[in-house]
Coordinates of C-alpha atoms (C1' of nucleotides) in Angstrom, one line a residue:
Chain A
M1 CA -63.4 -85.1 40.8
A2 CA -64.5 -82.3 43.1
D3 CA -64.4 -79.7 40.4
T4 CA -66.8 -81.5 38.1
R5 CA -69.3 -79.7 40.1
E6 CA -67.7 -76.4 39.4
K7 CA -67.4 -77.3 35.7
I8 CA -71.1 -78.0 35.6
L9 CA -71.8 -74.6 37.2
D10 CA -69.4 -72.9 34.7
V11 CA -71.1 -74.4 31.7
A12 CA -74.6 -73.7 33.2
E13 CA -73.6 -70.1 33.7
E14 CA -72.4 -69.6 30.2
L15 CA -75.6 -71.3 28.8
I16 CA -77.9 -69.2 30.9
R17 CA -76.0 -66.0 29.9
S18 CA -76.4 -67.0 26.3
V19 CA -79.8 -68.6 25.9
G20 CA -81.6 -68.2 29.2
V21 CA -82.7 -70.5 32.0
N22 CA -85.4 -72.2 30.0
A23 CA -83.4 -72.9 26.9
M24 CA -80.6 -74.3 29.0
S25 CA -80.9 -78.1 29.5
Y26 CA -79.2 -80.9 31.3
K27 CA -78.5 -82.4 27.9
H28 CA -76.6 -79.3 26.8
I29 CA -74.6 -79.3 30.0
S30 CA -73.7 -82.9 29.8
E31 CA -72.4 -82.6 26.3
A32 CA -70.3 -79.6 27.2
V33 CA -68.9 -81.1 30.4
G34 CA -68.4 -84.6 28.8
I35 CA -70.4 -86.4 31.3
R36 CA -73.8 -88.2 31.2
K37 CA -77.0 -86.4 31.8
A38 CA -77.8 -88.6 34.9
S39 CA -74.5 -87.6 36.4
I40 CA -75.5 -84.0 36.4
H41 CA -78.5 -85.0 38.5
H42 CA -76.1 -86.7 40.9
H43 CA -74.6 -83.3 41.6
F44 CA -77.8 -81.2 41.2
P45 CA -80.9 -83.4 41.7
K46 CA -83.3 -80.8 40.3
K47 CA -82.7 -78.0 37.8
D48 CA -83.7 -75.6 40.5
D49 CA -80.9 -76.8 42.7
L50 CA -78.5 -75.9 40.0
V51 CA -79.9 -72.5 39.3
D52 CA -80.1 -71.7 43.0
E53 CA -76.5 -72.6 43.6
L54 CA -75.4 -70.6 40.5
L55 CA -77.2 -67.6 41.8
N56 CA -75.4 -67.9 45.1
R57 CA -72.1 -68.4 43.4
C58 CA -72.6 -65.3 41.3
Q59 CA -73.5 -63.2 44.2
T60 CA -70.2 -64.1 45.7
S61 CA -68.0 -63.9 42.6
Y62 CA -69.5 -60.9 41.0
G63 CA -69.9 -59.2 44.4
A64 CA -66.1 -59.5 44.8
H65 CA -65.5 -58.3 41.3
Y66 CA -67.7 -55.2 41.8
A67 CA -66.2 -54.5 45.3
S68 CA -62.7 -54.7 44.0
I69 CA -63.5 -51.8 41.6
I70 CA -65.3 -49.8 44.2
E71 CA -62.6 -50.1 46.9
G72 CA -60.1 -48.3 44.7
D73 CA -59.3 -44.6 44.9
D74 CA -60.6 -43.7 41.4
P75 CA -63.2 -40.9 41.2
A76 CA -66.8 -42.2 41.3
P77 CA -67.5 -41.5 37.6
D78 CA -64.5 -43.6 36.7
Q79 CA -65.7 -46.4 38.9
L80 CA -69.1 -46.3 37.2
R81 CA -67.2 -46.6 33.9
N82 CA -65.4 -49.6 35.1
L83 CA -68.6 -51.2 36.3
A84 CA -70.1 -50.6 32.9
R85 CA -67.1 -52.2 31.3
I86 CA -67.9 -55.5 32.9
F87 CA -71.3 -55.5 31.2
E88 CA -69.8 -54.3 28.0
D89 CA -67.3 -57.2 28.0
G90 CA -70.2 -59.7 28.1
L91 CA -71.4 -58.4 24.8
V92 CA -68.2 -59.5 23.0
T93 CA -69.4 -63.1 23.4
N94 CA -73.1 -62.2 23.0
K95 CA -73.7 -63.0 26.7
L96 CA -75.8 -61.3 29.3
C97 CA -75.4 -60.8 33.0
V98 CA -76.7 -63.9 34.9
V99 CA -79.1 -61.8 37.0
G100 CA -80.5 -60.0 34.0
S101 CA -81.1 -63.3 32.1
I102 CA -82.7 -65.1 35.0
S103 CA -84.8 -62.1 36.0
T104 CA -86.4 -62.1 32.6
D105 CA -87.6 -65.7 33.3
R106 CA -88.7 -64.9 36.8
N107 CA -92.3 -66.0 36.3
T108 CA -91.1 -69.6 35.5
L109 CA -89.0 -70.0 38.6
T110 CA -89.7 -71.4 42.0
D111 CA -90.4 -69.2 45.0
R112 CA -87.0 -70.1 46.5
T113 CA -85.2 -69.1 43.3
C114 CA -87.1 -65.8 43.2
E115 CA -86.0 -65.2 46.8
L116 CA -82.4 -65.7 45.9
L117 CA -82.7 -63.5 42.9
E118 CA -84.1 -60.7 45.1
N119 CA -81.2 -61.1 47.5
N120 CA -78.7 -61.1 44.7
I121 CA -80.1 -57.8 43.3
S122 CA -80.3 -56.2 46.8
S123 CA -76.8 -57.2 47.5
T124 CA -75.5 -55.8 44.3
V125 CA -77.4 -52.6 44.8
R126 CA -75.8 -52.3 48.3
I127 CA -72.4 -52.6 46.7
F128 CA -73.1 -50.1 43.9
S129 CA -74.5 -47.8 46.4
K130 CA -71.1 -47.1 47.9
V131 CA -70.0 -45.5 44.6
F132 CA -72.9 -43.1 44.7
A133 CA -72.5 -42.2 48.3
K134 CA -68.8 -41.5 47.7
G135 CA -69.6 -39.5 44.5
E136 CA -72.1 -37.4 46.3
K137 CA -69.6 -36.7 49.1
E138 CA -66.8 -35.9 46.5
G139 CA -69.2 -33.7 44.6
T140 CA -68.5 -35.7 41.4
L141 CA -71.9 -37.3 41.2
V142 CA -75.3 -35.6 41.4
F143 CA -78.7 -37.3 41.5
S144 CA -82.1 -36.9 43.1
G145 CA -83.0 -39.6 45.7
S146 CA -80.8 -41.8 47.9
A147 CA -77.5 -43.4 46.9
D148 CA -79.4 -46.7 47.0
D149 CA -82.0 -45.4 44.5
A150 CA -79.2 -44.3 42.2
A151 CA -77.5 -47.6 42.5
Y152 CA -80.7 -49.4 41.7
T153 CA -81.2 -47.2 38.7
F154 CA -77.7 -47.6 37.4
L155 CA -77.8 -51.4 37.8
S156 CA -81.1 -51.6 36.0
F157 CA -79.7 -49.4 33.3
L158 CA -76.7 -51.7 32.8
I159 CA -78.8 -54.8 32.7
G160 CA -81.3 -53.3 30.2
T161 CA -78.7 -51.8 28.0
Q162 CA -76.8 -55.0 27.8
I163 CA -80.0 -56.8 26.7
V164 CA -81.0 -54.2 24.2
A165 CA -77.5 -53.7 22.8
R166 CA -77.1 -57.5 22.2
A167 CA -80.3 -57.3 20.1
Q168 CA -79.5 -54.0 18.4
G169 CA -76.4 -51.9 18.2
G170 CA -73.8 -54.0 20.0
K171 CA -70.8 -52.8 22.0
E172 CA -70.7 -49.4 20.3
F173 CA -74.2 -48.5 21.2
F174 CA -73.8 -49.9 24.7
N175 CA -70.8 -47.6 25.1
K176 CA -72.6 -44.5 23.8
A177 CA -75.4 -45.1 26.2
A178 CA -73.1 -45.8 29.2
K179 CA -71.3 -42.6 28.5
L180 CA -74.5 -40.6 28.2
M181 CA -75.8 -42.1 31.4
I182 CA -72.7 -41.5 33.5
E183 CA -72.4 -38.0 32.3
A184 CA -76.1 -37.4 33.2
L185 CA -75.2 -38.4 36.7
S186 CA -71.9 -36.5 36.9
R187 CA -71.3 -32.9 37.9
Chain B
M1 CA -113.8 -66.4 12.6
A2 CA -111.3 -63.9 11.3
D3 CA -110.3 -62.7 14.8
T4 CA -109.3 -66.1 16.1
R5 CA -106.0 -65.0 14.6
E6 CA -106.0 -61.9 16.6
K7 CA -107.0 -63.8 19.7
I8 CA -104.0 -66.1 19.2
L9 CA -101.7 -63.2 18.9
D10 CA -103.3 -61.6 22.0
V11 CA -102.7 -64.7 24.1
A12 CA -99.2 -65.2 22.7
E13 CA -98.4 -61.6 23.6
E14 CA -99.5 -62.0 27.2
L15 CA -97.6 -65.3 27.5
I16 CA -94.4 -63.9 26.1
R17 CA -94.6 -60.9 28.3
S18 CA -95.2 -63.2 31.3
V19 CA -92.9 -66.2 30.8
G20 CA -90.9 -65.5 27.7
V21 CA -90.7 -66.9 24.2
N22 CA -89.3 -70.3 25.1
A23 CA -91.7 -71.0 28.0
M24 CA -94.6 -70.0 25.8
S25 CA -96.0 -73.0 23.9
Y26 CA -98.7 -73.8 21.4
K27 CA -100.4 -76.0 24.1
H28 CA -100.7 -73.0 26.4
I29 CA -102.1 -70.9 23.6
S30 CA -104.6 -73.5 22.5
E31 CA -105.9 -73.9 26.0
A32 CA -106.3 -70.1 26.5
V33 CA -107.9 -69.6 23.1
G34 CA -110.2 -72.6 23.4
I35 CA -109.0 -74.2 20.2
R36 CA -106.9 -77.3 19.4
K37 CA -103.2 -77.1 19.1
A38 CA -103.2 -78.1 15.4
S39 CA -105.5 -75.2 14.7
I40 CA -102.9 -72.8 15.9
H41 CA -100.6 -74.3 13.3
H42 CA -103.3 -73.6 10.7
H43 CA -102.9 -69.9 11.4
F44 CA -99.2 -69.8 12.2
P45 CA -97.5 -72.9 10.7
K46 CA -94.3 -72.4 12.7
K47 CA -93.7 -70.8 16.0
D48 CA -91.4 -68.4 14.4
D49 CA -94.2 -67.2 12.2
L50 CA -96.2 -66.3 15.3
V51 CA -93.3 -64.5 16.9
D52 CA -92.5 -62.6 13.8
E53 CA -96.0 -61.4 13.3
L54 CA -96.3 -60.5 16.9
L55 CA -93.2 -58.4 16.6
N56 CA -94.7 -56.6 13.7
R57 CA -98.0 -56.0 15.4
C58 CA -96.2 -54.6 18.4
Q59 CA -94.2 -52.3 16.4
T60 CA -97.4 -50.8 15.0
S61 CA -99.5 -50.8 18.1
Y62 CA -96.9 -49.6 20.6
G63 CA -95.5 -47.3 18.0
A64 CA -98.9 -45.6 17.8
H65 CA -99.2 -45.5 21.6
Y66 CA -95.8 -43.9 22.0
A67 CA -96.4 -41.5 19.2
S68 CA -99.7 -40.4 20.7
I69 CA -97.9 -39.4 23.9
I70 CA -95.1 -37.6 22.0
E71 CA -97.4 -35.6 19.7
G72 CA -99.0 -33.8 22.6
D73 CA -97.9 -30.4 23.9
D74 CA -96.6 -31.5 27.3
P75 CA -93.0 -30.5 28.2
A76 CA -90.5 -33.2 27.3
P77 CA -89.9 -34.3 30.9
D78 CA -93.6 -34.9 31.3
Q79 CA -93.7 -36.9 28.1
L80 CA -90.8 -39.1 29.4
R81 CA -92.8 -39.7 32.6
N82 CA -95.8 -40.7 30.5
L83 CA -93.7 -43.1 28.5
A84 CA -92.3 -44.6 31.7
R85 CA -95.9 -45.1 33.0
I86 CA -96.6 -47.5 30.2
F87 CA -93.8 -49.7 31.4
E88 CA -94.8 -49.2 35.0
D89 CA -98.3 -50.4 34.2
G90 CA -97.0 -53.7 32.9
L91 CA -95.6 -54.4 36.4
V92 CA -99.1 -54.5 37.9
T93 CA -99.7 -57.8 36.2
N94 CA -96.1 -58.9 36.4
K95 CA -95.6 -58.5 32.7
L96 CA -92.7 -57.2 30.7
C97 CA -92.5 -55.3 27.5
V98 CA -92.6 -57.7 24.5
V99 CA -89.3 -56.4 23.0
G100 CA -87.5 -56.7 26.3
S101 CA -88.7 -60.2 26.9
I102 CA -87.9 -61.4 23.3
S103 CA -84.5 -59.6 23.3
T104 CA -83.4 -61.6 26.3
D105 CA -84.0 -64.8 24.3
R106 CA -82.4 -63.4 21.2
N107 CA -79.8 -66.2 20.9
T108 CA -82.5 -68.8 20.5
L109 CA -84.3 -67.0 17.7
T110 CA -84.0 -67.3 13.9
D111 CA -82.1 -64.7 11.8
R112 CA -85.4 -63.3 10.5
T113 CA -86.8 -62.8 14.0
C114 CA -83.6 -61.1 15.1
E115 CA -83.9 -58.8 12.1
L116 CA -87.4 -57.8 13.0
L117 CA -86.4 -57.3 16.6
E118 CA -83.6 -54.9 15.4
N119 CA -86.1 -53.0 13.3
N120 CA -88.5 -52.8 16.2
I121 CA -85.9 -51.3 18.5
S122 CA -84.7 -48.9 15.9
S123 CA -88.2 -47.8 15.1
T124 CA -89.0 -47.2 18.8
V125 CA -85.7 -45.3 19.3
R126 CA -86.7 -43.1 16.4
I127 CA -90.0 -42.2 18.0
F128 CA -88.5 -41.6 21.5
S129 CA -85.8 -39.5 19.8
K130 CA -88.4 -36.8 19.1
V131 CA -88.9 -36.1 22.8
F132 CA -85.2 -35.6 23.3
A133 CA -84.9 -33.4 20.3
K134 CA -87.8 -31.3 21.5
G135 CA -86.5 -31.2 25.1
E136 CA -83.1 -30.0 23.9
K137 CA -84.8 -27.2 21.9
E138 CA -87.1 -26.3 24.8
G139 CA -84.2 -26.4 27.2
T140 CA -86.0 -28.8 29.4
L141 CA -83.7 -31.7 28.7
V142 CA -79.9 -31.9 28.8
F143 CA -77.7 -34.8 27.8
S144 CA -74.4 -35.5 26.1
G145 CA -74.6 -37.1 22.6
S146 CA -77.4 -37.1 20.1
A147 CA -81.1 -37.2 20.7
D148 CA -81.0 -40.7 19.2
D149 CA -78.4 -41.7 21.8
A150 CA -80.5 -40.4 24.6
A151 CA -83.6 -42.2 23.2
Y152 CA -81.7 -45.4 23.0
T153 CA -80.4 -44.9 26.6
F154 CA -83.8 -44.1 27.9
L155 CA -85.5 -47.1 26.2
S156 CA -82.8 -49.4 27.5
F157 CA -83.3 -48.0 30.9
L158 CA -87.0 -48.6 30.8
I159 CA -86.6 -52.2 29.6
G160 CA -84.0 -53.0 32.2
T161 CA -85.8 -51.4 35.1
Q162 CA -89.0 -53.2 34.2
I163 CA -87.1 -56.5 34.3
V164 CA -85.3 -55.7 37.5
A165 CA -88.3 -54.2 39.3
R166 CA -90.4 -57.3 38.5
A167 CA -87.7 -59.4 40.2
Q168 CA -87.1 -57.0 43.1
G169 CA -88.8 -53.9 44.4
G170 CA -91.9 -53.8 42.2
K171 CA -93.7 -50.6 41.0
E172 CA -92.4 -48.4 43.8
F173 CA -88.8 -49.1 43.0
F174 CA -89.5 -48.7 39.3
N175 CA -91.0 -45.3 40.0
K176 CA -88.2 -44.1 42.1
A177 CA -85.7 -45.1 39.4
A178 CA -87.7 -43.5 36.7
K179 CA -87.9 -40.3 38.7
L180 CA -84.2 -40.2 39.3
M181 CA -83.5 -41.0 35.7
I182 CA -85.7 -38.3 34.3
E183 CA -84.4 -35.7 36.7
A184 CA -80.9 -36.6 35.7
L185 CA -81.8 -35.8 32.2
S186 CA -83.8 -32.6 33.1
R187 CA -82.6 -29.1 33.5
Chain C
dT1 C1' -133.3 -71.8 -7.6
dA2 C1' -130.8 -76.2 -6.9
dG3 C1' -126.8 -78.4 -7.2
dT4 C1' -122.0 -78.8 -6.7
dC5 C1' -117.6 -77.4 -5.8
dC6 C1' -114.2 -75.1 -3.2
dC7 C1' -111.9 -73.5 0.5
dA8 C1' -111.1 -71.8 5.1
dA9 C1' -111.2 -73.2 9.7
dC10 C1' -111.4 -76.4 12.4
dC11 C1' -110.9 -81.3 14.1
dT12 C1' -108.6 -86.2 15.7
dA13 C1' -104.7 -88.7 15.7
dC14 C1' -100.2 -89.2 15.3
dC15 C1' -94.9 -88.5 15.2
dA16 C1' -90.0 -87.8 16.7
dG17 C1' -87.3 -85.7 19.7
dA18 C1' -86.2 -83.3 23.8
dA19 C1' -87.4 -82.1 28.5
dG20 C1' -86.6 -83.3 33.6
dG21 C1' -86.1 -87.0 36.4
dT22 C1' -85.5 -92.0 38.5
dA23 C1' -83.8 -96.8 39.3
dG24 C1' -80.3 -99.4 39.9
dG25 C1' -75.8 -101.0 38.6
dT26 C1' -70.3 -100.6 38.3
dG27 C1' -65.7 -99.3 39.5
dG28 C1' -62.2 -97.4 42.1
dC29 C1' -60.4 -95.4 46.2
dG30 C1' -59.9 -94.6 51.4
Chain D
dC1 C1' -66.3 -102.6 53.4
dG2 C1' -68.6 -98.6 52.1
dC3 C1' -69.1 -94.7 49.6
dC4 C1' -68.7 -91.4 46.0
dA5 C1' -68.9 -90.4 41.2
dC6 C1' -70.2 -92.1 37.5
dC7 C1' -72.7 -95.2 34.3
dT8 C1' -76.8 -97.5 31.4
dA9 C1' -81.4 -97.8 30.7
dC10 C1' -85.7 -96.2 31.3
dC11 C1' -90.1 -93.3 32.3
dT12 C1' -93.4 -89.5 31.6
dT13 C1' -94.6 -85.4 29.9
dC14 C1' -94.2 -81.8 26.8
dT15 C1' -92.3 -79.9 22.6
dG16 C1' -93.1 -78.2 17.6
dG17 C1' -95.0 -80.2 13.8
dT18 C1' -97.7 -83.2 10.2
dA19 C1' -101.4 -86.0 7.8
dG20 C1' -105.6 -86.2 6.7
dG21 C1' -110.6 -86.0 7.7
dT22 C1' -115.1 -83.0 8.7
dT23 C1' -118.0 -79.1 8.3
dG24 C1' -120.1 -75.1 6.8
dG25 C1' -120.7 -71.2 4.1
dG26 C1' -119.9 -68.5 -0.3
dA27 C1' -119.5 -68.6 -5.3
dC28 C1' -120.2 -70.3 -9.7
dT29 C1' -123.0 -72.7 -13.0
dA30 C1' -127.0 -75.6 -15.2

DNA sequence: TAGTCCCAACCTACCAGAAGGTAGGTGGCG
DNA sequence: CGCCACCTACCTTCTGGTAGGTTGGGACTA
């Protein structure tokens, strides 16, 4: 089956979002997929291979998701709210964003994985940046620094608030923070 | 020696800040402290005991550190900058804030630890909140929602930006984001 | 003051289970 | 026939944790 591979990636993604890279194991995956541990190694010889491919897949899939929000005609602040909602939705199942989860374990990763992580963040910032550039032009958003700086700040905020909200406050607190944050950037 | 205990906590703190709770092991600690693994268990029978006590210690020590900044007479935006600097300093040695690191591994922790984590965050928010209440009164800070909401937002931002900056951009990016964030909250 | 007792702090030696990973075999399909 | 996807069986290393022994200093007593 060609989509066993995808199934493995799906399960790995959920596990990483829930318990982190280091607590995620081939044993867990094999049980969830219904396949033997050695068979996972057939698809992804090393754990790093799995993580690396997952990071690539996320860059594509989430990138498309973010882009679909941004390409619409909504005012920039609404688009920020829609982006925040993606992170808020993760909290329903107590799950973090893949990049946030992996970034926290950065010091246990290979150089290659760190590089992919950097690319992933840069790529996401570049996408988010469009909202801020647009908002600045529209006059709906105001911030000091470049649109890239604002995008980086907003992404970091979302990742951090998701982590903190899962530990304390949940969805409601996440929402209050997102509202406050977006209004602080709005005019 | 009575401070072997403290030494263990010191090493555990650094390890958690660097690689996270799950990648931190009694073996690592024993090597760094210069004591046998079983001796760590003498001081902290279970790993949870260690983490729990560390979380308590941090609440006290960081709480005092935060409070010392906030009790000064600086304008609120300057105080926010000083708080941000604490998180920025961690990046020099590639280390995260203890609470941020542990929060990310929340789903692998005991109920008791989760509870302490919640208390720790609430307590920090309560301290940060004073800056925002003061800033609102002074007219130096403007935000929608309560001072607690703003404190929660700012703390989440700092934790998130520290995580993201360690993975991409480093100190410079952290600084740019903090500047933008504080200016978005300033009047 | 000497004896002894206790206890904290450390040690060696061990355990079971989980980790990532490998070797080599089997079955089915093009 | 050959190959892909899967299997069983196994390896090493690390994991948190336990059992039980050694040591040295403080306190209590004869």
